[in-house]
PDB file of N, CA and C in Angstrom:
ATOM      1  N   MET A   1       9.120   7.048  -8.467  1.00  0.00           N
ATOM      2  CA  MET A   1       9.236   8.026  -7.278  1.00  0.00           C
ATOM      3  C   MET A   1      10.523   7.672  -6.853  1.00  0.00           C
ATOM      4  N   MET A   2      11.389   8.449  -6.855  1.00  0.00           N
ATOM      5  CA  MET A   2      12.777   8.365  -6.114  1.00  0.00           C
ATOM      6  C   MET A   2      12.443   8.118  -4.826  1.00  0.00           C
ATOM      7  N   ILE A   3      13.705   7.387  -4.001  1.00  0.00           N
ATOM      8  CA  ILE A   3      13.520   7.281  -2.488  1.00  0.00           C
ATOM      9  C   ILE A   3      14.745   8.126  -2.022  1.00  0.00           C
ATOM     10  N   ASP A   4      13.966   9.058  -1.146  1.00  0.00           N
ATOM     11  CA  ASP A   4      14.885   9.951  -0.261  1.00  0.00           C
ATOM     12  C   ASP A   4      15.548   9.272   0.801  1.00  0.00           C
ATOM     13  N   GLN A   5      17.039   9.168   0.474  1.00  0.00           N
ATOM     14  CA  GLN A   5      17.727   7.940   1.409  1.00  0.00           C
ATOM     15  C   GLN A   5      17.849   8.668   2.703  1.00  0.00           C
ATOM     16  N   SER A   6      17.218  10.103   2.972  1.00  0.00           N
ATOM     17  CA  SER A   6      17.361  10.558   4.309  1.00  0.00           C
ATOM     18  C   SER A   6      16.061  10.672   4.871  1.00  0.00           C
ATOM     19  N   ALA A   7      15.111  10.030   4.297  1.00  0.00           N
ATOM     20  CA  ALA A   7      13.704  10.054   4.923  1.00  0.00           C
ATOM     21  C   ALA A   7      13.339   8.820   5.861  1.00  0.00           C
ATOM     22  N   ILE A   8      12.652   8.999   6.821  1.00  0.00           N
ATOM     23  CA  ILE A   8      12.199   7.935   7.714  1.00  0.00           C
ATOM     24  C   ILE A   8      10.834   8.025   8.072  1.00  0.00           C
ATOM     25  N   LEU A   9       9.947   7.364   7.883  1.00  0.00           N
ATOM     26  CA  LEU A   9       8.689   7.170   8.272  1.00  0.00           C
ATOM     27  C   LEU A   9       8.258   6.602   9.642  1.00  0.00           C
ATOM     28  N   LEU A  10       8.206   7.222  10.823  1.00  0.00           N
ATOM     29  CA  LEU A  10       8.170   6.826  12.039  1.00  0.00           C
ATOM     30  C   LEU A  10       6.528   6.455  12.504  1.00  0.00           C
ATOM     31  N   VAL A  11       6.155   5.212  12.639  1.00  0.00           N
ATOM     32  CA  VAL A  11       4.679   5.011  12.816  1.00  0.00           C
ATOM     33  C   VAL A  11       4.339   4.535  14.303  1.00  0.00           C
ATOM     34  N   ASP A  12       3.885   5.248  15.163  1.00  0.00           N
ATOM     35  CA  ASP A  12       3.445   4.700  16.399  1.00  0.00           C
ATOM     36  C   ASP A  12       2.355   5.687  17.155  1.00  0.00           C
ATOM     37  N   ASP A  13       1.524   5.150  17.734  1.00  0.00           N
ATOM     38  CA  ASP A  13       0.393   5.734  18.379  1.00  0.00           C
ATOM     39  C   ASP A  13       0.822   6.588  19.846  1.00  0.00           C
ATOM     40  N   GLU A  14       1.918   6.274  20.305  1.00  0.00           N
ATOM     41  CA  GLU A  14       2.392   6.590  21.497  1.00  0.00           C
ATOM     42  C   GLU A  14       3.529   7.762  21.220  1.00  0.00           C
ATOM     43  N   THR A  15       2.959   9.170  21.511  1.00  0.00           N
ATOM     44  CA  THR A  15       3.691  10.280  21.441  1.00  0.00           C
ATOM     45  C   THR A  15       4.942  10.340  22.151  1.00  0.00           C
ATOM     46  N   ALA A  16       4.995   9.546  23.479  1.00  0.00           N
ATOM     47  CA  ALA A  16       6.331   9.319  23.938  1.00  0.00           C
ATOM     48  C   ALA A  16       7.389   8.684  23.048  1.00  0.00           C
ATOM     49  N   ILE A  17       6.973   7.787  22.679  1.00  0.00           N
ATOM     50  CA  ILE A  17       7.973   7.339  21.413  1.00  0.00           C
ATOM     51  C   ILE A  17       8.266   8.255  20.418  1.00  0.00           C
ATOM     52  N   THR A  18       7.325   8.898  19.669  1.00  0.00           N
ATOM     53  CA  THR A  18       7.956   9.707  18.654  1.00  0.00           C
ATOM     54  C   THR A  18       8.671  10.775  18.935  1.00  0.00           C
ATOM     55  N   ASP A  19       8.300  11.657  20.544  1.00  0.00           N
ATOM     56  CA  ASP A  19       8.521  12.452  21.022  1.00  0.00           C
ATOM     57  C   ASP A  19      10.426  12.044  21.292  1.00  0.00           C
ATOM     58  N   ASN A  20      10.636  11.111  21.706  1.00  0.00           N
ATOM     59  CA  ASN A  20      11.987  10.644  22.086  1.00  0.00           C
ATOM     60  C   ASN A  20      12.636  10.381  20.625  1.00  0.00           C
ATOM     61  N   LEU A  21      12.331   9.508  19.854  1.00  0.00           N
ATOM     62  CA  LEU A  21      13.062   9.046  18.693  1.00  0.00           C
ATOM     63  C   LEU A  21      13.316  10.141  17.625  1.00  0.00           C
ATOM     64  N   THR A  22      12.222  10.980  17.288  1.00  0.00           N
ATOM     65  CA  THR A  22      12.302  12.113  16.288  1.00  0.00           C
ATOM     66  C   THR A  22      13.879  12.921  16.424  1.00  0.00           C
ATOM     67  N   PRO A  23      14.169  13.496  17.659  1.00  0.00           N
ATOM     68  CA  PRO A  23      15.337  14.216  17.853  1.00  0.00           C
ATOM     69  C   PRO A  23      16.359  13.536  17.659  1.00  0.00           C
ATOM     70  N   LEU A  24      16.567  12.302  17.922  1.00  0.00           N
ATOM     71  CA  LEU A  24      17.547  11.443  18.002  1.00  0.00           C
ATOM     72  C   LEU A  24      17.957  11.078  16.489  1.00  0.00           C
ATOM     73  N   LEU A  25      16.869  10.646  15.724  1.00  0.00           N
ATOM     74  CA  LEU A  25      17.185  10.714  13.887  1.00  0.00           C
ATOM     75  C   LEU A  25      17.488  11.841  13.403  1.00  0.00           C
ATOM     76  N   GLU A  26      16.630  13.287  13.733  1.00  0.00           N
ATOM     77  CA  GLU A  26      16.755  14.386  13.191  1.00  0.00           C
ATOM     78  C   GLU A  26      18.453  14.822  13.278  1.00  0.00           C
ATOM     79  N   ARG A  27      19.050  14.451  14.302  1.00  0.00           N
ATOM     80  CA  ARG A  27      20.522  14.716  14.911  1.00  0.00           C
ATOM     81  C   ARG A  27      21.525  14.108  13.772  1.00  0.00           C
ATOM     82  N   THR A  28      21.193  12.606  13.435  1.00  0.00           N
ATOM     83  CA  THR A  28      21.923  11.894  12.765  1.00  0.00           C
ATOM     84  C   THR A  28      21.574  12.460  11.212  1.00  0.00           C
ATOM     85  N   CYS A  29      20.950  13.380  10.736  1.00  0.00           N
ATOM     86  CA  CYS A  29      20.760  13.812   9.397  1.00  0.00           C
ATOM     87  C   CYS A  29      19.452  13.135   8.854  1.00  0.00           C
ATOM     88  N   PHE A  30      18.605  12.574   9.331  1.00  0.00           N
ATOM     89  CA  PHE A  30      17.388  12.225   8.808  1.00  0.00           C
ATOM     90  C   PHE A  30      16.201  13.005   8.973  1.00  0.00           C
ATOM     91  N   THR A  31      15.243  12.847   7.620  1.00  0.00           N
ATOM     92  CA  THR A  31      14.105  13.665   7.952  1.00  0.00           C
ATOM     93  C   THR A  31      13.030  12.532   8.199  1.00  0.00           C
ATOM     94  N   VAL A  32      12.376  13.201   9.272  1.00  0.00           N
ATOM     95  CA  VAL A  32      11.359  12.239  10.065  1.00  0.00           C
ATOM     96  C   VAL A  32      10.174  12.667  10.105  1.00  0.00           C
ATOM     97  N   THR A  33       9.230  11.670   9.305  1.00  0.00           N
ATOM     98  CA  THR A  33       7.783  12.020   9.145  1.00  0.00           C
ATOM     99  C   THR A  33       6.652  10.979  10.003  1.00  0.00           C
ATOM    100  N   ILE A  34       6.082  11.702  10.819  1.00  0.00           N
ATOM    101  CA  ILE A  34       5.317  10.871  11.951  1.00  0.00           C
ATOM    102  C   ILE A  34       4.116  10.398  11.613  1.00  0.00           C
ATOM    103  N   ALA A  35       3.574   9.425  11.796  1.00  0.00           N
ATOM    104  CA  ALA A  35       2.000   8.819  11.304  1.00  0.00           C
ATOM    105  C   ALA A  35       1.642   8.119  12.703  1.00  0.00           C
ATOM    106  N   VAL A  36       0.279   8.495  13.076  1.00  0.00           N
ATOM    107  CA  VAL A  36       0.111   8.053  14.637  1.00  0.00           C
ATOM    108  C   VAL A  36      -0.747   6.639  14.438  1.00  0.00           C
ATOM    109  N   ASP A  37      -1.001   6.463  13.006  1.00  0.00           N
ATOM    110  CA  ASP A  37      -1.700   4.590  12.978  1.00  0.00           C
ATOM    111  C   ASP A  37      -1.224   4.187  11.507  1.00  0.00           C
ATOM    112  N   GLY A  38      -1.422   3.062  11.344  1.00  0.00           N
ATOM    113  CA  GLY A  38      -1.256   2.542   9.964  1.00  0.00           C
ATOM    114  C   GLY A  38      -2.096   3.257   8.897  1.00  0.00           C
ATOM    115  N   ALA A  39      -3.229   3.799   9.084  1.00  0.00           N
ATOM    116  CA  ALA A  39      -4.067   4.493   7.824  1.00  0.00           C
ATOM    117  C   ALA A  39      -3.389   5.704   7.646  1.00  0.00           C
ATOM    118  N   VAL A  40      -2.890   6.472   8.647  1.00  0.00           N
ATOM    119  CA  VAL A  40      -2.065   7.567   8.325  1.00  0.00           C
ATOM    120  C   VAL A  40      -0.823   7.079   7.575  1.00  0.00           C
ATOM    121  N   ALA A  41      -0.022   6.105   7.969  1.00  0.00           N
ATOM    122  CA  ALA A  41       1.241   5.620   7.436  1.00  0.00           C
ATOM    123  C   ALA A  41       0.839   5.231   6.046  1.00  0.00           C
ATOM    124  N   MET A  42      -0.126   4.876   5.542  1.00  0.00           N
ATOM    125  CA  MET A  42      -0.609   4.526   4.090  1.00  0.00           C
ATOM    126  C   MET A  42      -0.679   5.510   3.352  1.00  0.00           C
ATOM    127  N   GLN A  43      -1.261   6.564   3.919  1.00  0.00           N
ATOM    128  CA  GLN A  43      -1.276   7.900   3.426  1.00  0.00           C
ATOM    129  C   GLN A  43       0.040   8.436   2.909  1.00  0.00           C
ATOM    130  N   ALA A  44       0.830   8.360   3.969  1.00  0.00           N
ATOM    131  CA  ALA A  44       2.179   9.171   3.764  1.00  0.00           C
ATOM    132  C   ALA A  44       2.964   8.367   2.685  1.00  0.00           C
ATOM    133  N   LEU A  45       2.858   7.171   2.797  1.00  0.00           N
ATOM    134  CA  LEU A  45       3.534   6.161   1.606  1.00  0.00           C
ATOM    135  C   LEU A  45       3.047   6.452   0.327  1.00  0.00           C
ATOM    136  N   GLY A  46       1.949   6.819   0.444  1.00  0.00           N
ATOM    137  CA  GLY A  46       1.014   7.064  -0.983  1.00  0.00           C
ATOM    138  C   GLY A  46       1.657   8.373  -1.602  1.00  0.00           C
ATOM    139  N   ALA A  47       2.214   9.412  -0.570  1.00  0.00           N
ATOM    140  CA  ALA A  47       2.501  10.443  -1.035  1.00  0.00           C
ATOM    141  C   ALA A  47       4.353  10.706  -1.335  1.00  0.00           C
ATOM    142  N   GLN A  48       4.928   9.948  -0.743  1.00  0.00           N
ATOM    143  CA  GLN A  48       6.506  10.050  -0.621  1.00  0.00           C
ATOM    144  C   GLN A  48       7.172   8.526  -0.363  1.00  0.00           C
ATOM    145  N   SER A  49       8.164   8.475  -1.087  1.00  0.00           N
ATOM    146  CA  SER A  49       9.017   7.147  -0.605  1.00  0.00           C
ATOM    147  C   SER A  49      10.008   7.368   0.415  1.00  0.00           C
ATOM    148  N   PHE A  50      10.109   6.369   1.463  1.00  0.00           N
ATOM    149  CA  PHE A  50      10.890   6.511   2.520  1.00  0.00           C
ATOM    150  C   PHE A  50      12.099   5.423   2.476  1.00  0.00           C
ATOM    151  N   ALA A  51      13.282   5.806   2.881  1.00  0.00           N
ATOM    152  CA  ALA A  51      14.220   4.789   2.990  1.00  0.00           C
ATOM    153  C   ALA A  51      14.275   3.875   4.107  1.00  0.00           C
ATOM    154  N   LEU A  52      13.529   3.908   5.069  1.00  0.00           N
ATOM    155  CA  LEU A  52      13.284   3.163   6.372  1.00  0.00           C
ATOM    156  C   LEU A  52      12.023   3.810   6.868  1.00  0.00           C
ATOM    157  N   VAL A  53      11.266   2.581   7.206  1.00  0.00           N
ATOM    158  CA  VAL A  53       9.904   2.751   8.268  1.00  0.00           C
ATOM    159  C   VAL A  53      10.134   1.924   9.419  1.00  0.00           C
ATOM    160  N   ILE A  54       9.812   2.814  10.505  1.00  0.00           N
ATOM    161  CA  ILE A  54      10.198   2.233  12.026  1.00  0.00           C
ATOM    162  C   ILE A  54       8.479   2.215  12.308  1.00  0.00           C
ATOM    163  N   LEU A  55       8.264   0.880  12.598  1.00  0.00           N
ATOM    164  CA  LEU A  55       6.565   0.646  12.874  1.00  0.00           C
ATOM    165  C   LEU A  55       6.133  -0.262  13.895  1.00  0.00           C
ATOM    166  N   ASP A  56       5.306   0.569  14.732  1.00  0.00           N
ATOM    167  CA  ASP A  56       4.730  -0.217  16.001  1.00  0.00           C
ATOM    168  C   ASP A  56       3.750  -1.125  15.215  1.00  0.00           C
ATOM    169  N   VAL A  57       3.681  -2.349  15.909  1.00  0.00           N
ATOM    170  CA  VAL A  57       2.670  -3.407  15.533  1.00  0.00           C
ATOM    171  C   VAL A  57       1.333  -3.577  16.044  1.00  0.00           C
ATOM    172  N   LEU A  58       1.337  -2.827  17.219  1.00  0.00           N
ATOM    173  CA  LEU A  58       0.008  -2.754  17.626  1.00  0.00           C
ATOM    174  C   LEU A  58      -0.876  -1.137  18.127  1.00  0.00           C
ATOM    175  N   MET A  59      -1.563  -1.063  17.109  1.00  0.00           N
ATOM    176  CA  MET A  59      -2.033   0.324  17.013  1.00  0.00           C
ATOM    177  C   MET A  59      -3.380   0.301  16.666  1.00  0.00           C
ATOM    178  N   PRO A  60      -4.087   1.623  17.107  1.00  0.00           N
ATOM    179  CA  PRO A  60      -5.738   1.689  16.614  1.00  0.00           C
ATOM    180  C   PRO A  60      -5.788   1.879  15.109  1.00  0.00           C
ATOM    181  N   ARG A  61      -6.569   1.534  14.681  1.00  0.00           N
ATOM    182  CA  ARG A  61      -7.344   1.512  13.247  1.00  0.00           C
ATOM    183  C   ARG A  61      -6.861   0.667  12.497  1.00  0.00           C
ATOM    184  N   LEU A  62      -5.626   0.872  12.214  1.00  0.00           N
ATOM    185  CA  LEU A  62      -5.149  -0.240  11.045  1.00  0.00           C
ATOM    186  C   LEU A  62      -3.432  -0.270  11.607  1.00  0.00           C
ATOM    187  N   ASP A  63      -3.069  -1.464  12.496  1.00  0.00           N
ATOM    188  CA  ASP A  63      -1.676  -1.741  12.800  1.00  0.00           C
ATOM    189  C   ASP A  63      -0.881  -2.481  12.003  1.00  0.00           C
ATOM    190  N   GLY A  64       0.530  -2.552  12.481  1.00  0.00           N
ATOM    191  CA  GLY A  64       1.494  -3.067  11.600  1.00  0.00           C
ATOM    192  C   GLY A  64       1.443  -4.435  11.621  1.00  0.00           C
TER     193      GLY A  64
END
């Protein structure tokens, strides 16, 4: 699987964080995928390769 150099996985259960970071990252030509917890992040990682993962370390279900 090729890594998309513009793809970022943003993992955080707080929507205020993802709502603020996503537009900033997209303005710098990144494509942002949001996961609300570690379990959703693992599914995203299984489906796509990311150049960067920004990960909250304290989340419900499965944390970083």
